[in-house]
Short mmCIF file of C-alpha atoms and ligand atoms in Angstrom, two decimals:
data_model
loop_
_atom_site.label_atom_id
_atom_site.label_comp_id
_atom_site.label_asym_id
_atom_site.label_seq_id
_atom_site.Cartn_x
_atom_site.Cartn_y
_atom_site.Cartn_z
CA MET A 1 0.00 0.00 0.00
CA VAL A 2 1.16 3.54 -0.70
CA ARG A 3 -0.15 6.54 1.18
CA THR A 4 0.14 10.11 -0.01
CA PRO A 5 -0.60 13.37 1.74
CA ALA A 6 -2.77 16.34 0.87
CA LYS A 7 -1.09 19.64 0.07
CA VAL A 8 -1.75 23.18 1.13
CA ASN A 9 -0.42 26.09 -0.93
CA LEU A 10 1.00 28.43 1.71
CA GLY A 11 1.59 30.97 -1.01
CA LEU A 12 0.34 30.92 -4.58
CA ARG A 13 1.23 33.60 -7.09
CA VAL A 14 -0.36 33.24 -10.50
CA GLY A 15 0.86 34.87 -13.71
CA SER A 16 -1.07 35.61 -16.89
CA PRO A 17 -1.90 32.50 -18.94
CA ARG A 18 0.77 31.01 -21.20
CA PRO A 19 0.09 30.15 -24.85
CA ASP A 20 -0.77 26.57 -23.77
CA GLY A 21 -3.50 27.90 -21.43
CA TYR A 22 -1.69 27.02 -18.20
CA HIS A 23 -0.76 29.77 -15.77
CA PRO A 24 2.85 30.27 -14.66
CA LEU A 25 3.03 29.82 -10.91
CA ALA A 26 5.31 30.64 -8.04
CA THR A 27 3.99 28.61 -5.17
CA VAL A 28 5.10 27.22 -1.83
CA TYR A 29 3.60 23.83 -1.09
CA GLN A 30 3.36 22.10 2.27
CA ALA A 31 2.30 18.45 2.58
CA VAL A 32 -0.07 17.90 5.52
CA SER A 33 -1.07 14.80 7.48
CA LEU A 34 -4.29 13.95 5.68
CA TYR A 35 -3.76 10.82 3.59
CA ASP A 36 -5.30 8.80 0.77
CA GLU A 37 -4.28 5.14 0.41
CA VAL A 38 -3.68 3.31 -2.83
CA LYS A 39 -3.30 -0.45 -3.34
CA VAL A 40 -2.49 -2.21 -6.60
CA ARG A 41 -3.01 -5.79 -7.79
CA PRO A 42 -1.68 -7.41 -10.95
CA ALA A 43 -4.06 -7.53 -13.92
CA PRO A 44 -3.79 -8.88 -17.48
CA ALA A 45 -1.97 -6.79 -20.11
CA GLY A 46 -4.00 -3.73 -21.14
CA ASP A 47 -6.46 -4.12 -18.26
CA PHE A 48 -6.34 -0.90 -16.16
CA SER A 49 -9.14 -0.49 -13.62
CA VAL A 50 -9.82 1.55 -10.48
CA THR A 51 -12.24 1.34 -7.57
CA VAL A 52 -12.70 4.13 -5.05
CA THR A 53 -13.98 4.08 -1.45
CA GLY A 54 -14.12 6.65 1.34
CA GLU A 55 -14.73 10.40 1.42
CA GLY A 56 -16.46 11.64 -1.77
CA ALA A 57 -15.84 8.32 -3.56
CA ASP A 58 -18.92 8.72 -5.76
CA GLN A 59 -17.49 11.94 -7.25
CA VAL A 60 -14.26 10.33 -8.43
CA PRO A 61 -14.23 9.11 -12.06
CA THR A 62 -13.39 5.42 -12.48
CA ASP A 63 -12.69 5.58 -16.22
CA ASP A 64 -9.51 6.51 -18.08
CA THR A 65 -9.75 10.10 -16.84
CA ASN A 66 -8.86 8.95 -13.30
CA LEU A 67 -5.42 10.41 -12.61
CA ALA A 68 -4.17 7.21 -10.94
CA VAL A 69 -5.07 5.23 -14.08
CA GLN A 70 -3.36 7.84 -16.26
CA ALA A 71 -0.24 7.64 -14.12
CA ALA A 72 -0.15 3.82 -14.26
CA LYS A 73 -0.60 3.87 -18.05
CA ARG A 74 2.20 6.39 -18.53
CA LEU A 75 4.57 4.35 -16.40
CA ALA A 76 3.67 1.16 -18.32
CA LYS A 77 4.22 2.96 -21.63
CA THR A 78 7.55 4.46 -20.58
CA PHE A 79 8.94 1.05 -19.57
CA THR A 80 7.02 -1.01 -22.18
CA VAL A 81 5.42 -3.05 -19.41
CA HIS A 82 3.06 -5.68 -20.83
CA ALA A 83 0.74 -5.84 -17.85
CA GLY A 84 -2.33 -4.13 -16.49
CA VAL A 85 -3.22 -3.18 -12.94
CA ALA A 86 -6.24 -3.10 -10.62
CA ILE A 87 -5.99 0.04 -8.49
CA SER A 88 -8.01 0.61 -5.32
CA ILE A 89 -8.09 4.03 -3.73
CA HIS A 90 -9.32 4.86 -0.25
CA LYS A 91 -9.99 8.56 0.07
CA THR A 92 -9.75 10.86 3.06
CA ILE A 93 -8.70 13.95 1.09
CA ALA A 94 -11.74 15.95 -0.08
CA VAL A 95 -12.46 15.60 -3.81
CA GLU A 96 -11.97 18.86 -5.78
CA GLY A 97 -10.99 20.47 -2.49
CA GLY A 98 -7.86 22.33 -3.60
CA LEU A 99 -5.78 19.79 -1.67
CA ALA A 100 -4.35 17.84 -4.64
CA GLY A 101 -6.37 14.72 -3.80
CA GLY A 102 -6.42 13.40 -7.38
CA SER A 103 -2.75 14.29 -7.90
CA SER A 104 -1.93 12.55 -4.66
CA ASN A 105 -3.60 9.35 -5.95
CA ALA A 106 -1.61 9.62 -9.20
CA ALA A 107 1.66 9.93 -7.25
CA ALA A 108 0.71 6.90 -5.15
CA ALA A 109 -0.17 4.87 -8.25
CA LEU A 110 3.26 5.66 -9.75
CA VAL A 111 5.12 4.48 -6.65
CA ALA A 112 2.89 1.40 -6.22
CA CYS A 113 3.07 0.30 -9.88
CA ASP A 114 6.82 0.93 -9.99
CA ALA A 115 7.14 -1.59 -7.14
CA LEU A 116 4.57 -4.04 -8.58
CA TRP A 117 6.19 -4.15 -12.02
CA GLY A 118 9.78 -3.86 -10.79
CA THR A 119 10.41 -1.00 -13.19
CA ASP A 120 12.74 0.70 -10.72
CA ALA A 121 12.12 4.07 -12.32
CA GLY A 122 14.14 6.21 -9.90
CA ARG A 123 13.26 9.62 -8.58
CA GLU A 124 14.04 11.73 -11.66
CA GLN A 125 12.06 9.55 -14.04
CA LEU A 126 9.09 9.31 -11.66
CA LEU A 127 9.11 13.10 -11.35
CA ARG A 128 9.13 13.46 -15.15
CA ILE A 129 6.17 11.09 -15.58
CA ALA A 130 4.37 12.77 -12.66
CA ALA A 131 4.67 16.16 -14.37
CA GLN A 132 2.97 14.76 -17.47
CA VAL A 133 -0.01 13.60 -15.40
CA GLY A 134 -0.74 16.87 -13.58
CA SER A 135 0.81 20.04 -12.20
CA ASP A 136 0.66 18.97 -8.53
CA VAL A 137 1.70 15.33 -8.98
CA PRO A 138 5.50 15.88 -8.64
CA PHE A 139 4.98 17.66 -5.32
CA CYS A 140 2.83 14.78 -4.04
CA LEU A 141 5.80 12.48 -4.70
CA VAL A 142 8.28 14.59 -2.76
CA GLY A 143 6.13 16.15 0.00
CA GLY A 144 7.66 18.28 2.77
CA ASN A 145 7.90 21.97 1.97
CA ALA A 146 8.70 22.84 -1.63
CA VAL A 147 8.73 25.73 -4.05
CA GLY A 148 6.77 25.06 -7.24
CA SER A 149 7.41 26.88 -10.51
CA GLY A 150 6.52 26.39 -14.17
CA ARG A 151 2.84 25.41 -13.97
CA GLY A 152 3.59 24.02 -10.47
CA GLU A 153 5.30 20.85 -11.66
CA GLU A 154 8.92 22.01 -11.19
CA VAL A 155 9.58 21.43 -7.51
CA SER A 156 12.56 22.14 -5.35
CA PRO A 157 12.78 21.75 -1.56
CA ALA A 158 12.12 24.90 0.48
CA LEU A 159 14.32 25.71 3.47
CA ALA A 160 12.02 25.51 6.44
CA ARG A 161 11.85 24.99 10.18
CA GLY A 162 9.06 23.89 12.45
CA VAL A 163 5.96 21.75 12.50
CA TYR A 164 2.72 23.59 11.89
CA GLU A 165 -0.74 22.88 13.28
CA TRP A 166 -3.57 23.25 10.77
CA VAL A 167 -7.33 23.11 10.91
CA LEU A 168 -8.98 22.30 7.59
CA ALA A 169 -12.62 23.22 6.97
CA PHE A 170 -14.22 21.23 4.15
CA ALA A 171 -17.04 22.72 2.11
CA ASP A 172 -20.04 21.01 0.55
CA GLY A 173 -19.05 20.17 -3.02
CA GLY A 174 -15.81 20.92 -4.82
CA LEU A 175 -14.56 23.70 -7.08
CA PRO A 176 -13.15 22.61 -10.47
CA THR A 177 -9.59 23.96 -10.74
CA ALA A 178 -9.94 25.08 -14.36
CA GLU A 179 -13.04 27.17 -13.51
CA VAL A 180 -11.25 28.99 -10.69
CA TYR A 181 -8.31 29.90 -12.96
CA ALA A 182 -10.80 31.07 -15.62
CA GLU A 183 -12.60 33.23 -13.04
CA LEU A 184 -9.29 34.81 -11.99
CA ASP A 185 -8.57 35.66 -15.66
CA ARG A 186 -12.05 37.23 -15.97
CA MET A 187 -11.56 39.28 -12.80
CA ARG A 188 -8.13 40.50 -13.93
CA GLY A 189 -9.23 41.35 -17.46
CA THR A 190 -6.80 41.58 -20.34
CA ASP A 191 -5.32 45.05 -19.74
CA SER A 192 -2.40 44.15 -17.52
CA LEU A 193 0.17 41.39 -17.61
CA HIS A 194 0.75 39.52 -14.34
CA GLN A 195 3.99 37.82 -13.34
CA ALA A 196 4.28 35.01 -10.83
CA GLN A 197 6.76 36.44 -8.33
CA THR A 198 8.30 34.17 -5.70
CA PRO A 199 6.65 34.94 -2.32
CA LEU A 200 9.85 35.98 -0.51
CA GLU A 201 8.19 37.11 2.73
CA LEU A 202 6.50 33.74 3.05
CA MET A 203 9.75 31.89 2.42
CA GLY A 204 11.44 33.98 5.11
CA ALA A 205 8.61 33.12 7.51
CA LEU A 206 9.02 29.40 6.77
CA ARG A 207 12.75 29.64 7.44
CA SER A 208 12.07 31.34 10.77
CA GLY A 209 9.89 28.46 11.98
CA ASP A 210 7.60 31.03 13.65
CA PRO A 211 3.91 30.21 13.08
CA PHE A 212 2.92 33.84 13.83
CA GLN A 213 5.12 35.07 10.96
CA LEU A 214 3.89 32.32 8.68
CA GLY A 215 0.27 33.10 9.52
CA MET A 216 0.70 36.70 8.41
CA ALA A 217 2.47 35.71 5.18
CA LEU A 218 -0.12 33.23 3.84
CA ASP A 219 -1.25 34.50 0.44
CA ASN A 220 -3.18 33.00 -2.46
CA ASP A 221 -3.89 34.82 -5.75
CA LEU A 222 -6.69 32.33 -6.51
CA GLN A 223 -8.56 33.18 -3.31
CA PRO A 224 -10.61 36.12 -4.71
CA ALA A 225 -11.69 33.94 -7.64
CA ALA A 226 -12.68 31.04 -5.36
CA LEU A 227 -14.62 33.50 -3.16
CA ARG A 228 -16.40 34.94 -6.19
CA LEU A 229 -17.51 31.44 -7.22
CA ARG A 230 -18.37 30.41 -3.63
CA PRO A 231 -19.15 33.56 -1.59
CA SER A 232 -20.12 31.50 1.49
CA LEU A 233 -16.42 30.72 2.07
CA ALA A 234 -15.96 34.29 3.37
CA ARG A 235 -18.05 33.34 6.40
CA THR A 236 -15.93 30.21 7.00
CA LEU A 237 -12.76 32.31 6.91
CA ASP A 238 -14.34 34.86 9.29
CA VAL A 239 -15.19 32.22 11.89
CA GLY A 240 -11.62 30.83 11.93
CA GLU A 241 -10.26 34.35 12.28
CA GLU A 242 -12.72 35.22 15.07
CA TYR A 243 -11.27 32.27 16.99
CA GLY A 244 -7.80 33.66 16.65
CA SER A 245 -6.23 31.62 13.88
CA LEU A 246 -2.76 33.00 13.10
CA GLY A 247 -3.66 33.11 9.43
CA SER A 248 -6.22 31.66 7.09
CA ILE A 249 -6.09 30.72 3.46
CA ILE A 250 -8.15 28.93 0.86
CA SER A 251 -5.95 26.10 -0.37
CA GLY A 252 -5.12 26.23 -4.09
CA SER A 253 -8.31 26.61 -6.08
CA GLY A 254 -10.45 25.86 -3.01
CA PRO A 255 -12.94 25.41 -1.53
CA THR A 256 -11.08 23.98 1.51
CA CYS A 257 -10.23 26.70 4.04
CA CYS A 258 -7.06 26.23 6.09
CA PHE A 259 -6.38 27.85 9.45
CA LEU A 260 -2.98 28.01 11.10
CA ALA A 261 -2.99 27.51 14.88
CA ALA A 262 -0.35 28.49 17.44
CA ASN A 263 -0.22 24.99 18.96
CA GLU A 264 -2.26 21.82 19.33
CA ASP A 265 -4.66 23.19 21.98
CA HIS A 266 -5.33 26.23 19.87
CA ALA A 267 -6.02 23.98 16.88
CA VAL A 268 -8.57 22.02 18.94
CA ASP A 269 -10.31 25.30 19.92
CA ILE A 270 -10.52 26.48 16.31
CA ALA A 271 -11.72 23.06 15.13
CA VAL A 272 -14.48 22.95 17.77
CA ALA A 273 -15.59 26.50 16.92
CA LEU A 274 -15.76 25.75 13.21
CA SER A 275 -17.58 22.45 13.76
CA GLY A 276 -20.24 24.14 15.89
CA SER A 277 -20.71 27.13 13.61
CA GLY A 278 -22.40 25.46 10.66
CA VAL A 279 -20.15 27.26 8.17
CA CYS A 280 -18.59 24.10 6.73
CA ARG A 281 -19.40 20.45 6.05
CA SER A 282 -16.70 19.00 8.29
CA VAL A 283 -13.46 19.88 10.01
CA GLN A 284 -10.19 18.04 10.43
CA ARG A 285 -6.87 18.82 12.10
CA ALA A 286 -3.56 18.13 10.37
CA THR A 287 0.12 18.88 10.85
CA GLY A 288 2.72 19.73 8.27
CA PRO A 289 5.14 19.20 6.77
CA VAL A 290 4.98 15.43 6.22
CA PRO A 291 6.78 13.29 3.59
CA GLY A 292 5.34 12.62 0.13
CA ALA A 293 4.26 9.24 -1.30
CA GLN A 294 5.39 6.41 0.96
CA ARG A 295 5.08 2.65 0.72
CA VAL A 296 3.70 1.40 4.02
CA SER A 297 3.42 -2.31 3.17
O1 C5P B 301 -2.31 20.27 -14.19
P1 C5P B 301 -3.70 19.91 -13.78
O2 C5P B 301 -4.33 18.91 -14.72
O3 C5P B 301 -3.83 19.51 -12.37
O4 C5P B 301 -4.56 21.25 -13.94
C1 C5P B 301 -5.96 21.24 -13.97
C2 C5P B 301 -6.42 22.51 -14.68
O5 C5P B 301 -6.09 23.65 -13.88
C3 C5P B 301 -5.76 22.75 -16.01
O6 C5P B 301 -6.46 22.15 -17.06
C4 C5P B 301 -5.81 24.28 -16.12
O7 C5P B 301 -7.08 24.70 -16.58
C5 C5P B 301 -5.67 24.75 -14.69
N1 C5P B 301 -4.28 25.11 -14.36
C6 C5P B 301 -3.74 26.31 -14.84
N2 C5P B 301 -2.46 26.66 -14.51
C7 C5P B 301 -1.72 25.86 -13.74
C8 C5P B 301 -2.23 24.65 -13.22
C9 C5P B 301 -3.52 24.30 -13.55
O8 C5P B 301 -4.41 27.05 -15.57
N3 C5P B 301 -0.49 26.24 -13.42
#
């Protein structure tokens, strides 16, 4: 079995779209302790299938568009493996939650199939295949704290100190990533050109290991677009802030709202307040950073 974490974008700067439609990014990812699990079983050549259980399972496609299936197929093609695979995914990470749940499953499928087929791909090759599957997949392989550039797929470790306590508030229903980027483009209009500048203040805060500094530096260019598409998230953010979170941010394209706490007790207080407030579907605590895709059996 391979388990992979969710990600939070502590900072996400988005540039104007490239000719291929993707947006150049400068982002700082942190992997947090909310995990999906992926198991693989051998199957006859050409037979790629997936079953999904757990949180939001009915919203996950089980055809060829499933990112774990795409990842397995790309690995098989790269190494001319004449085999198929039966993938089973158990989800805890909210679907279309801005937490890289699908990408996380793709990263897990790569690591699991690499072991099943004995392809011994190695880190660089896995990262290359991961980048072809989706922008967040390479980060889900490496985990920890990392800076993402390109369309998010070029990752390098970020210097960081500390373990951070998070409270995640899940919304009813997801937000499709492509729609949130499109809304940002609409809001910005075509008059000015935007560059994705590295969030230096945030990187300094991460190096300091001080959650108060980090809380103040959280910043996501996609947040106004996610709020425009889902105005009720403003209330969720307000409640976390009323209970003294050190900083709040919508993760990636949303709609999951993330609150940074000063310590574990503080995280429990914020989680209880959010749970009782009716402003979100459910609440979970997590810590970060944690490692990326890991074989656990
Ligand atoms: O790379 P991934 O398939 O995860 O991206 C999903 C969608 O999000 C893309 O089709 C694109 O519309 C949008 N996206 C973007 N710029 C990025 C990453 C994603 O516009 N850097």
